[in-house]
Structures are given as C-alpha cells and as structure tokens.
Amino acid sequence: GDGGGGQIRVTLVQGLAGEEFYETMACGARAKAKELGVTLDVQGPQKFDPTLQTPIVNSVVAGKPDAMLIAPTDVKAMIAPLTQAKRQDIKIILVDTVVEDQSIGLSRISTDNLKGGAAAAKALSEQIGGKGKALVISTDPGVSTVDARIKGFEEEIKASHPGITSLGVQYSHNDVGEASKIVNAALAKDPDLAGVFATNLNSATGAGSALQQAGKLGQVKMVGFDAGPAQVEQLKNGVVQALIAQLPGDIGAKGVEQAVAAVKGQQVTPSIPTEATIVTAGNVSRPEVQKVLYKAGC
Amino acid sequence: MAVPLIDARGIVKSYGQVEALRGADFSLRAGEVVALIGDNGAGKSTLAKILSGVERADGGTIEVDGEPVVFGAVEEARSAGIETVHQDLALCADLSPAGNFFLGRERLKPGLLGLFGVLDNAVMRRETQEACERLGVRLASQTAPVSGLSGGQRQGVAVARAVTWARRVVFMDEPTAALGVVQTRRVLDLIRTVRDSGVSVVLISHNMRDVMAVSDRVEVLRLGRRVARFATASVSMEELVGAMTGAIEQQESQG
Amino acid sequence: MAVPLIDARGIVKSYGQVEALRGADFSLRAGEVVALIGDNGAGKSTLAKILSGVERADGGTIEVDGEPVVFGAVEEARSAGIETVHQDLALCADLSPAGNFFLGRERLKPGLLGLFGVLDNAVMRRETQEACERLGVRLASQTAPVSGLSGGQRQGVAVARAVTWARRVVFMDEPTAALGVVQTRRVLDLIRTVRDSGVSVVLISHNMRDVMAVSDRVEVLRLGRRVARFATASVSMEELVGAMTGAIEQQESQG
Amino acid sequence: MKGVARLSGPQVVWIGLVLAGLLVTFAVLAPRSFPTSFNLLNLVSDAAILLLLATGMTFVIITAGIDLSVGGVLVFSAVAAAKVIDGTGSLALGAATAVVTGLAWGVLNGVLVALGRIPALIVTLGTLGMSLGGALLLTGGVDLRAPAELNLGLGLARWLGVPLIVWICAAITAALALTLAFTRFGRHTYAIGSNTEAARRGGVAVRKHLIKVYGLAGLLAGLAGHLSLAKYGITGVSAHSTDNLQAIAAVVIGGTSLFGGVGTVTGTVIGVFIPVVLQNGFQILGVRPFWQQVVVGAVLVAAVYVDQWRRRARDQ
Amino acid sequence: MKGVARLSGPQVVWIGLVLAGLLVTFAVLAPRSFPTSFNLLNLVSDAAILLLLATGMTFVIITAGIDLSVGGVLVFSAVAAAKVIDGTGSLALGAATAVVTGLAWGVLNGVLVALGRIPALIVTLGTLGMSLGGALLLTGGVDLRAPAELNLGLGLARWLGVPLIVWICAAITAALALTLAFTRFGRHTYAIGSNTEAARRGGVAVRKHLIKVYGLAGLLAGLAGHLSLAKYGITGVSAHSTDNLQAIAAVVIGGTSLFGGVGTVTGTVIGVFIPVVLQNGFQILGVRPFWQQVVVGAVLVAAVYVDQWRRRARDQ
Ligand SMILES: Nc1ncnc2c1ncn2[C@@H]1O[C@H](COP(=O)(O)OP(=O)(O)OP(=O)(O)O)[C@@H](O)[C@H]1O
Ligand SMILES: Nc1ncnc2c1ncn2[C@@H]1O[C@H](COP(=O)(O)OP(=O)(O)OP(=O)(O)O)[C@@H](O)[C@H]1O
Ligand SMILES: O[C@@H]1[C@H](O)[C@H](O)CO[C@H]1O
Ligand SMILES: [Mg+2]
Ligand SMILES: [Mg+2]
C-alpha cells in the first residue's frame, strides 16, 4: 500500500451490503482485524450484481489496499476487475463465493451453496414426512448463490425423496409482499401444499406472513436459508421449522487471517471449506448451534 | 361559375355532449377573401380546424376543387396548399421563432451536411426575421425560445409563417387579436397582397371594421350553423351584428 | 391632490439579455380608468405583472397609497385589492369554469362539511354562470373543463373573475381580444360600472377606439419606458398612435 | 350522480370494466381456486398496503410531481417504530413514531421541491437513498423483528372476517378519495398540476400546498411502514426497492396523467388491483414464472389500450 | 459559439461546474488514489455502457416520454447475441443480432406509444416485463456466458490505452449529441416534446418520429447489451433492474425536463458522471456503504439545487 512500513490495510468487498449474512461476515472480519492490529474497510453493492460490484472493486483497487477480501457476485464477470487488482499487487482472498479462474484468490473460504440446498431438501423432507407438494421461493433468477441452493434442493428431492412433488420456483424479486402474494396464490391453487423452501430472509418472511394469515402455520412446513436474528425469531415462533446456517463470521475472520498472512509473506491455505448447519427448534438452544447463529450488528 | 375551391356541406362536430357544429356549410372561391364571423362559441375555430385537417368532422362533406376529400392529417391539407393561423397560435414554446417558422419545413445546409439532415439555422433565422419585420414585428432575440415573446410578437410569428407557406388558402383565426395598431394595419395590407397573388384568405375576426375593410364576402355562423352570407360591399355593420346575434335571420340561399 | 393609489417609478426588468422594462413609470389614482398602451413588446404585460405581484422587478419603487411596497407574491397584491386579467388568461385547463372562477377563494358548504373543506360546487357554478352571462358569454357546459372552451368563452371567464373579485384595482391586459362584438361592448360598459363603484381600472389594449371610449387618461409605453401621458379628452387617435410608434416624442412631465 | 362522476371520472369506467373482465375470466378458467373467499380475501390483503402508497402517490402525481422515496420512507419508519416499541414497550408510541417519521420525510421532500425548486424526481431519488441508508445505519443492516404483540395483534386481527389492516387501508383510501374529489384541498391539488402558474396567479398558496401533498405521501408511507411491520413482523430493510414503481404504475394504470391535473383515487384503486389480480390469476392457472412476467406485461399494455381506446371512442 | 450553446445550453454550464467541483474535491481529499489515470480510466469505463442507455433516454424524455424497458431490452439483446454467437460462431452476427433485437423492442414501444396512444410509462413497463421474461425463457433463468473471443476480445481491447468499449460509447454519444443539436431529427424531437399538438399542426410527422425515437433508444439498449456481454462476460439476467432509473436520473440531473422540450446530451453525460464520481470518490475515501447511500443522496440533491439556483440567478 501507500504507507510501506505502516499498518496493513485490508478491504472487504461484500456481495451485498446491508444483508445479515454479509454484515455478520463483516463483524467477524472486524473483530479479527482488531485482534491482529490491521485496518479494515468494508464496501459492498446495493444488489448482488456484478455490474454494481465491478465499479466498487475498481475504486477499492484505486485506493491500493494491501489485501482485498471479496465475495464475487459472479464466477465469470468478476474475473476481469479482479485480474486488474491482482496486477496492482493486491492480495486477493475469496470469501463465500468464488470465480472460475483458479489463479485468482490466494485463499478461497466458501460455503457450498449446492450442499446447503441439499441440506434444506433433507430438512424439509424430514419435516413433511417425505411426501407432499413443495414450493420454492427465490429472489431473482441469475443470482448465483441462490441459484445454487435451488439446484442443490431440486437435485436432492429428485434423487432421494420420491414422495415429494416439486411445484417449482417462484421469484419474489426479494420483496416481502411479492413472496406473500406468491404463497397466497399457491395456497389457493394447492390447498394441500406441504412445504416451502425459502431461499433467503425476505422470501421466508413474506411466505411466513401468508401462512400465518391463512392459519396454516405449522401445517405447511418451511425451511429457510441463513440464520440471522430475525430468522431465529421466526424459528422460535414456529413460522419456519428449519434454517440452514452458514458461518459468515468465521468466514470473515478466517479471511482476514489469510489476508494478513499473505501480506506478510507467510503461508496461506488455498482452500477452506465451511460448513452448513441445520438449525431447528429442537437444537437451537444447544451451545454448538448457538455459535453458528449470525450476530445482530457489532 | 367556376367550381369553388373549398365547398363544405353539413359539417357536424361534437365534443362529448357539446355540439360545436350542427350542419355547417362553407364555401370559398379562388382568390377571394371571405370573412367568417359569429358570436363566441359559434363554431368558427372548430370549422377552421376541420377544413385545415387538424380535426376530423363527425359528419358532412368537404370538396376541394369539386373533388371530395377527407383530411386525415394536417400534412394532407398542407400538401393541398392550405395553411392556418390558429387562434391558440400553436407554437412550440421551447423553440426559437425561426424553429417555429420553419417547423416541418426546415432548411438544410447545402452539400454533404444537408444529406445528414444538418439544419441551416443562419438562413432560417434571417428569413424569419425578414418575414416578421414585414409585419412590423420586432423580435429582441432570434435565438431565445418563443415562450419569452410578448403576445403580439408570438402572433406575428404565427401569421408570418402561415402567409409565407400558403399556396392556395390561408385560414386566419383572429390574426390581429394581439397585434398593435401598426402591425394590424400591415396584416390587413398583407391579406390584400396575398389575395392579389391568387391565394384565398379566410379571415375569422370579431373586428367588424377589419372585416369590412378587407373581405369580399362574409359568412356568418351561429350556434354551429351558417345563418347568413353577404357580399361585403352591400352589407352594413349593423346587419352583420344582427346576423351574428340572431336579431336578423336570413334564409340560406345557395351561392 | 390626493396620493396616487399606485405610483411606480423607474421599474426595471430584464429577462436574460432582453430588457423588457428600462425604468418605466406608472401611476394610477383611485376611481380612474387608465389605458396603458404601446407597441408589441413595449413592456405593457411585464409592467402589469410586476404591479400585480406576479413578477418581481429588478429595480425601481412601487408605492400603494403612498407607502412603498414589495409584492413578494400574488397573494399580497390580492390582499391589497388588486386583481388581474392576464393576456395569457392563466386558467387551469383541467378545471371547470367555476373551478377557475373561484380558484383560491372556493366556497365551502355550510356547517360541518364546510369545516372539512367540502366545496359547495352548486353555488359556485351558479355564481359563475351569472357572472359570465352578465358579459354575454354563454357556456355550453358548466362542468366540462375550460380546455374545451372557445377562445372568447375562456376570456369571458377570466374577465368575469377579475372584475368580480377586485376591490381597488383591476388590471385588464387585452380583455376583449377574443371577445365578440356584443361581449366587447358589455366589457366596456362593465369597466365604467366598476369605475363608478370606486375601483380603478388599468386597460391594456391595442384597440384605440375602445381606449378612447372608456379611459380617463392614457399612459404610453415605448421600449420599456413611459414616453407620454395624456388626458383622454384632449388627445386624438393620431397622437396616440404617434406616441406609440415614436413618431411623436413627448417630454416626460411629472403628473 | 355528479358526485359519483367527480369521484371516479368517466375514464375510470373503462378500466374498471377491464378489471371486472379479468376477474370474470379467471373465475371461469379456475372456478374452484380463484373465486374463493380465501383467495379474494388474500388479494385484498396483499394489495392493502400498496394501496396506501399509491393513494399518496396519486395526490403527488396530480400535482405533476413524483415520489420515488416511498419505499425508503416506509422502511425507515418501520425501523423507527420497531426501535421505539422496543425501547418503550408502547405500541401506540410506535405507531405515532412511524407516522410522524414518514410525515417528516415527506415534508422534507415537499420543502425541497417547493422551495428549492429541485425536480421532484431528483429530490425523491435523493431521499430514497437517504432514508434507506439511514434505516440501514439504524439497524446495522440487520432486519429488526416486530414485537410479538404487534405481529400477532394488529398483524392478525380481523373484523367481520376481514383483516384489520385491510379495513384501515380501505378507510383511509376512501377518506382521501373523498378529499380529492370534494374538498378545497383536492381542488388546489388539481389546479397546481393543471397549471402551476395559473394556480399561483389565482392565489393558491402553491408552495404550502405542495409541502402538504408530499407530506401526506410521506405520512402514508410511514403508516404503511407500521402496518407492514405488523403484517410481516419485520422491518424489511432490503424488501421495498420496487415499491415506488409499483405505486406509480398503479396510479398511471388508473388513468392519472404523469403530467398532472387529472386523476382519481378510485382509478388508482383499480390500478393497484389489476397487476395483483393478473399475477394471482396466472399463478393459479399454473403459468410458469417467466411466462407470467411476459403475460402480465402484455395484458397490462392491452388493458390500458382498451381503456384509452374506449375513452377515445366515447369522446367522439 | 452558437453551436456550442446549442450543444450544451446555458443550463449545462452550472451542472458541469458542479461535476468539476466534485472532481477537484475528491482529488484534494485523496490525492494519491483518486486523480490517477488508473482510477479515472475505470470511472469512464464503468460509466460507458450507462451512457448509451442515458443518451437514448435523453431523446425519449425530450419528447416528453419515458422508457422503463431499457434494462430488459439490454438483457434480452445480450441473450439473443450470446445464443447467435453460440450457434453460428460469428461475433459480427452476434453484434448485429443484439442491435436489431434492441431496435425491434424499441419500435414496438414506439408503435404502442405513438399509434396506440398508451402512456409511455405503461407501455415500457409492459415491455420491461416482456423482455426480461422473454430473456429468462430463452435461457431457462440461467445466466449465459459470453464466448471467450468476445469477452477477451472486445471486452478487453484497448486503443491508446483506453478500452475500445469506451471509444465506441463515446463516439456514438458524440454523434447523437450532434444529431440532437444540429439536425432536423433533433429539431423535431424538441418540437414534439415542447408541444405535440403544435408540432402536428406544423406538419411534423409526430407518430413516425416517435417510433424512430423509441426505436433509437431500443437500438442503443441492444448495443449496450452486446457491449455488456463483452465486458462482463455474462448476460446478466438479474443485473439490470435499476438501469432504467439510473438512466432517467442521469438525464434529469443533466437538465432535461421530464415534461419534454428541453435538454441536451452533453447535460446527460454530466448527469451520468455525477453519481458515478460520487460513489467512486466516497468508496475511495472509505465511507461505509450505508453512509454512502445517505451522502450520495444528499449531495445529489445539493448538486441539482446549486444548478437550479445558479440558473435562476442568471435569469434574473
Ligand atoms: N376540444 C373541445 N372540447 C370540448 N368542447 C369544445 C372543444 N372545442 C370547441 N368546443 C366547444 O365548441 C363550441 C365552439 O367552439 P369554437 O372554438 O369553434 O368557437 P368560436 O366560434 O371559435 O368562438 P370564439 O369566437 O370564442 O373563438 C364551444 O361551445 C366550445 O366550448
Ligand atoms: N418570460 C420572458 N422571457 C423572456 N423575455 C420576455 C419574457 N416576458 C417578456 N419578455 C420580453 O419583454 C418584452 C416586453 O414583453 P411584454 O409582454 O411586456 O410586451 P407587451 O407590451 O405586453 O406586448 P404585446 O402588446 O405584444 O402584448 C418583449 O420583448 C418580450 O420578448
Ligand atoms: O447467504 C447469502 C445471501 O443470503 C445472499 O442473498 C447471497 O449470498 C449468500 O451467500
Ligand atoms: Mg375561436
Ligand atoms: Mg402583452
């Protein structure tokens, strides 16, 4: 960086600013940065969108930090700006998501969303006794993380849960009201709906509200993704029956560790896979599960 | 007798509940100045709009040179040689006087630039200025939009435009309403000049003195119908006012 | 001599490069009809707008009853009892005649409904109709928006409105430009009636006959300055035209 | 009769028939799923909160303005209410906070538009960013939960079988429809949109009125925030980015002109329901999601076309 | 001199000074990061594609219209191009497909607006849904990848150190700025927005012209789709939902009125860069994202306020 001998400067570029997963990741990263005595900046686009993330990466690179943690919003579209960053001698650590080009990212710390989706399918199947109609509510097509979860979910259903009929995916554009409308119409069409897989918070919230209004809470089972405070609250209130928790805080902290190691010329770990945990009302109070719940601010 | 240049019969036009024209007739011969008069709301402007292709009649027939026509669009009336000064002037407030004067007939630069549609603003400005000055209308700035012009200046631009482009007929709906004394006189002179060059003029005006001064004939509308027609030479101002207000009723006689 | 009702001195107003007023003076006494005349673009409408609070002058002073005033907004001029018929009429095209007539002074229903601000449309329609009919202006529909009115009908609404509400002064910028013969006569009569009731009238007009017929005094603007003032009784039409066009120059004499 | 005409205007008749036609069509095509009281109640309940936003937007657009900030103001107000309820335990105080916060944002919009004379699009784009960013700052980007008393109370309460939230939104919309049609406030709203300069010259206090109109839109967005907090149980910091476009579309479908001067709340109500009904109907018919987008778009254009075309025919 | 005035108009001067002021401020605050050729080149390169959309939008808005469909048309064209390149192997054919597809959507918009007389907002909201839905149908909801020859070719190519994509966008923008300012096509665009009825009475073929203007906007969106495919290497089916608002905001910041009749492409260029520079500058200064939203919103309003205020002062 600019300062040569000064403090190490690291920037975290989130996939999406203002989202619990990435905010928890930032919390984890900040705590670790403080511990290691490095400066951490956080930036992120307002949508999970490579055309919005590219200018941010460019601005960050112009500021020449020593290292950049980034959750790339597309496996391909982010290659070009990251290559530019690499050429400026910025150490790049990939967190949560990756790019296709294996030469980018000294270390890759990521959740397997495909696996997460499969876990969601297992959890839902368990909740509904392995049979009935299941609906998936997602945000928008083309968001790679969410798409991967859907893929994992559908593959798992097809492969191992023959009793479950998938009603397919409906898209809520990440709008709570839209998600609610979708579930309402689904209930009108299929009053015997058995389960819903909501791929993110807003989808789960809207779906939960519709089920609640229809008096179908608990009767129609729901599995959600991510385990922020709002989701955990939903779990406790019986709106959702299971959550797939990733480890965003850990990812952030490990990312900073790896970044600092890279800047100091120490050894880095090229690949660190992180786990997805199934959280249910039954296990939510256990300490090892408490640990994976996302933090509300820091 | 020659076929009339324009012959409209039984023109009907309603706007919602309001019947603006209830079977109005109108005719115009080549090279004459006809005054179209009537009380406020009689339907004069509506008739002028229909005869210049701006509005479509609900009923009735229009013949030009004895051939029935339906003006589907302004372009068709314009290509028949008809121009109009509308009562509401119909200028584009954000364009300059020259922009309005040449609207739809822009001059292009000579040569290659012209092929690309590049405007020759200098020429258009000059010609607009000349045409306005002929009417005694002075424009403080040639590039400022017409929204900044005084009422009379705007009217001057509209009159100059119509007169310049008309080849056969020019409708003038209250062309001097906002004009000064000198400018009004010039417009009346211009009407005569235009007529002498063979273009017919339809003058819509509430100023009976002007009507008497320049028209050859007068047609009177009342409540959407033609109620009288006169040769100007043989009518008095009182008779005109009487016909407009309904105090005098004249039998419709085919002219 | 009594203090003038309005006394404006050295009013200056520019729009970008264009100097509309270059130190214009104007004065008006209680109960008189003053005609403000001048060539197109002389600055008459601009002066009227400034004196009725619609525009702000760049320089100069305005006194009302001898007290200097700055009209920051139309409401201030209105609460001083000044109403205006603007040359461009300034009507809301989507509102009905009554909506325009009572704009800013709506009548509310009596009782509780009125407290909620509920309009008394029936009363407003009736009063509007009466006021228009007094001018001889017939409206086909009282509920249709004014965008459907003929030019003269619209002007009738605007004139009726200003005359009804004025308590001290009414500016009339070309109030008869679009009116029929009968309606024009009625407006001239009305100007006299209004004057007799103690309200001063400023008549802006290009019709010298009308000016001679109703005004007590004439003030002449030319290129943004007052160049002459006359008592109507002692001036000829030729002199007026001469003053407007600059053929006759009069020394400014303080009145 | 005149009163009815003023409330809805002739233009509303045709678009209302279009809506009726859609309802009938879906009822015929899916007789056992679409026209059930369950489904119709859901339709109404889904549309209720948007209705508030669209009603406020109707006033704004009739003045020839626009308000892009409604979604942000909604979220900000919901966050403020959640924080206050959390802090004080008082639901009433929370509701009041939401409404007052919304009003404050609206007044800010109004002041900038009316006194600053900045184009409404820019002002409200700016306050959209400011209110959304502000909400995120208050929450740290983490959605807040509504307290259970609110979510399970107002959020679920029904009266005569219809959710209380629907009653509230319907009552307010009706009151504002009457206000627009019959009061001086409404008259001045039309006057400003029809010809601001003429309204000014006529003595309408244009600036003050604009501040009130934007204030009203903000207030309604604030209230919508509170109701949305109650209904969905969450502040939804990332969930309202298309609220503005949805509300504007509803207003325009309902026959209000973006150029101001004309429009009715009744039209807007129909404009809110057309897309909602289309979406619900096509989903019930089992149209695949991507096709839904295509078909909803096409039918929307066709619906407004029928409306325009019938209106023109009538005018002839 | 007159030519320059026509190209930019007096209103552009002030907003241009605002942009200059922002650039200087950031250069002073971050002298080692902001005013580097690396950063400025990135700025330009990030803005290039939006510039095309905003330029088309400028023409549309000057006619008093609006085009919400640009993002959808962009995506649809990118998908069409990717499919054609995939099928034929010809990059040229792909580019032609994108442009023609965009043009076709634009002409559809124009026809519905001009002949159907449906409000432009509704038409383009409808075609936004139709084009996005259509793109998703074509791809099955999965982002298509651009072939490597395109992504690594046009996507990375430079001339004199500046990306080829920037040159293309700049050249087209410049040509259209000249067209708007100096040709009959531009004159008629202003005339229609200023007073459609007067333009019609004056003999301008209003409908035909509107179809051309919307066609142009569509064509530019199609080209933007191709360039975006080259630059990002993906069709971006979920990535363009805010393109319309970004383009409209740029146009309005640049001094074009939503009510038509006035505006310049030069203003739009400045209007594109103001938000881009603000965001870049604040990111470089390390302002946190939520604060950025707040501050960008506030500065945007302030910038346009300065512009309005200076303009008014000049007019006095
Ligand atoms: N677009 C319209 N919508 C509704 N009514 C209209 C429209 N145009 C004209 N009218 C009505 O038609 C009648 C005739 O109007 P027109 O403008 O032709 O009168 P006119 O003879 O020109 O009057 P004036 O001397 O006042 O200009 C009037 O009653 C007017 O209200
Ligand atoms: N808003 C404006 N913007 C620019 N110029 C203006 C504006 N208003 C008036 N002017 C200019 O000021 C001068 C005086 O205009 P004004 O309207 O006062 O003239 P007038 O005496 O009323 O003329 P007329 O008899 O034609 O109505 C004109 O040259 C006009 O172009
Ligand atoms: O879990 C997070 C999110 O929920 C987000 O929507 C996309 O990226 C993920 O990994
Ligand atoms: Mg007329
Ligand atoms: Mg004047």
CSV table of C-alpha atoms in Angstrom, one decimal, chain B residues 49 53-54 74-75 78 86 88 90-95 98-99 103-104 106 108 116-119 121 124-125 143 161, chain E residues 2 6 181-185 187-188 190-206 260-262:
chain,number,residue,atom,x,y,z
B,49,LYS,CA,-59.7,23.2,-37.7
B,53,GLY,CA,-57.1,18.9,-41.4
B,54,VAL,CA,-56.5,19.4,-37.7
B,74,VAL,CA,-52.5,18.1,-41.3
B,75,GLU,CA,-50.0,17.1,-43.9
B,78,ARG,CA,-50.8,21.3,-46.2
B,86,HIS,CA,-54.7,29.1,-35.2
B,88,ASP,CA,-54.2,29.5,-29.9
B,90,ALA,CA,-49.9,26.5,-31.9
B,91,LEU,CA,-46.3,27.4,-31.4
B,92,CYS,CA,-43.7,25.2,-29.7
B,93,ALA,CA,-42.8,27.3,-26.7
B,94,ASP,CA,-39.3,25.9,-26.4
B,95,LEU,CA,-38.3,26.5,-30.0
B,98,ALA,CA,-37.2,30.5,-36.6
B,99,GLY,CA,-37.6,27.0,-35.3
B,103,LEU,CA,-41.3,23.7,-38.4
B,104,GLY,CA,-41.8,20.8,-40.6
B,106,GLU,CA,-36.6,23.0,-42.1
B,108,LEU,CA,-30.8,22.1,-44.5
B,116,PHE,CA,-27.1,14.2,-42.8
B,117,GLY,CA,-30.1,16.5,-42.0
B,118,VAL,CA,-28.0,19.3,-40.6
B,119,LEU,CA,-30.0,22.5,-40.3
B,121,ASN,CA,-30.0,27.9,-38.8
B,124,MET,CA,-33.7,30.2,-41.3
B,125,ARG,CA,-33.1,33.0,-38.8
B,143,THR,CA,-32.4,32.6,-30.6
B,161,ARG,CA,-45.5,31.6,-41.0
E,2,LYS,CA,-23.8,29.5,-31.1
E,6,ARG,CA,-26.9,24.6,-28.8
E,181,ALA,CA,-28.4,19.7,-31.5
E,182,PHE,CA,-28.0,20.3,-35.2
E,183,THR,CA,-30.2,18.2,-37.4
E,184,ARG,CA,-33.8,18.1,-38.4
E,185,PHE,CA,-34.3,14.9,-36.4
E,187,ARG,CA,-35.4,19.7,-34.0
E,188,HIS,CA,-38.5,17.6,-34.4
E,190,TYR,CA,-37.7,19.1,-29.3
E,191,ALA,CA,-40.8,20.2,-31.1
E,192,ILE,CA,-42.8,17.2,-30.2
E,193,GLY,CA,-41.9,17.4,-26.5
E,194,SER,CA,-42.5,21.2,-26.5
E,195,ASN,CA,-46.0,21.0,-27.9
E,196,THR,CA,-47.1,17.8,-29.6
E,197,GLU,CA,-50.2,19.4,-31.0
E,198,ALA,CA,-48.3,22.4,-32.4
E,199,ALA,CA,-45.8,20.0,-34.0
E,200,ARG,CA,-48.6,18.0,-35.5
E,201,ARG,CA,-50.3,21.2,-36.8
E,202,GLY,CA,-46.9,22.4,-38.1
E,203,GLY,CA,-46.7,19.2,-40.2
E,204,VAL,CA,-44.2,17.2,-38.2
E,205,ALA,CA,-45.0,13.5,-38.7
E,206,VAL,CA,-45.3,13.1,-35.0
E,260,GLY,CA,-40.2,17.4,-22.5
E,261,GLY,CA,-39.0,20.1,-24.9
E,262,VAL,CA,-35.6,20.9,-23.3
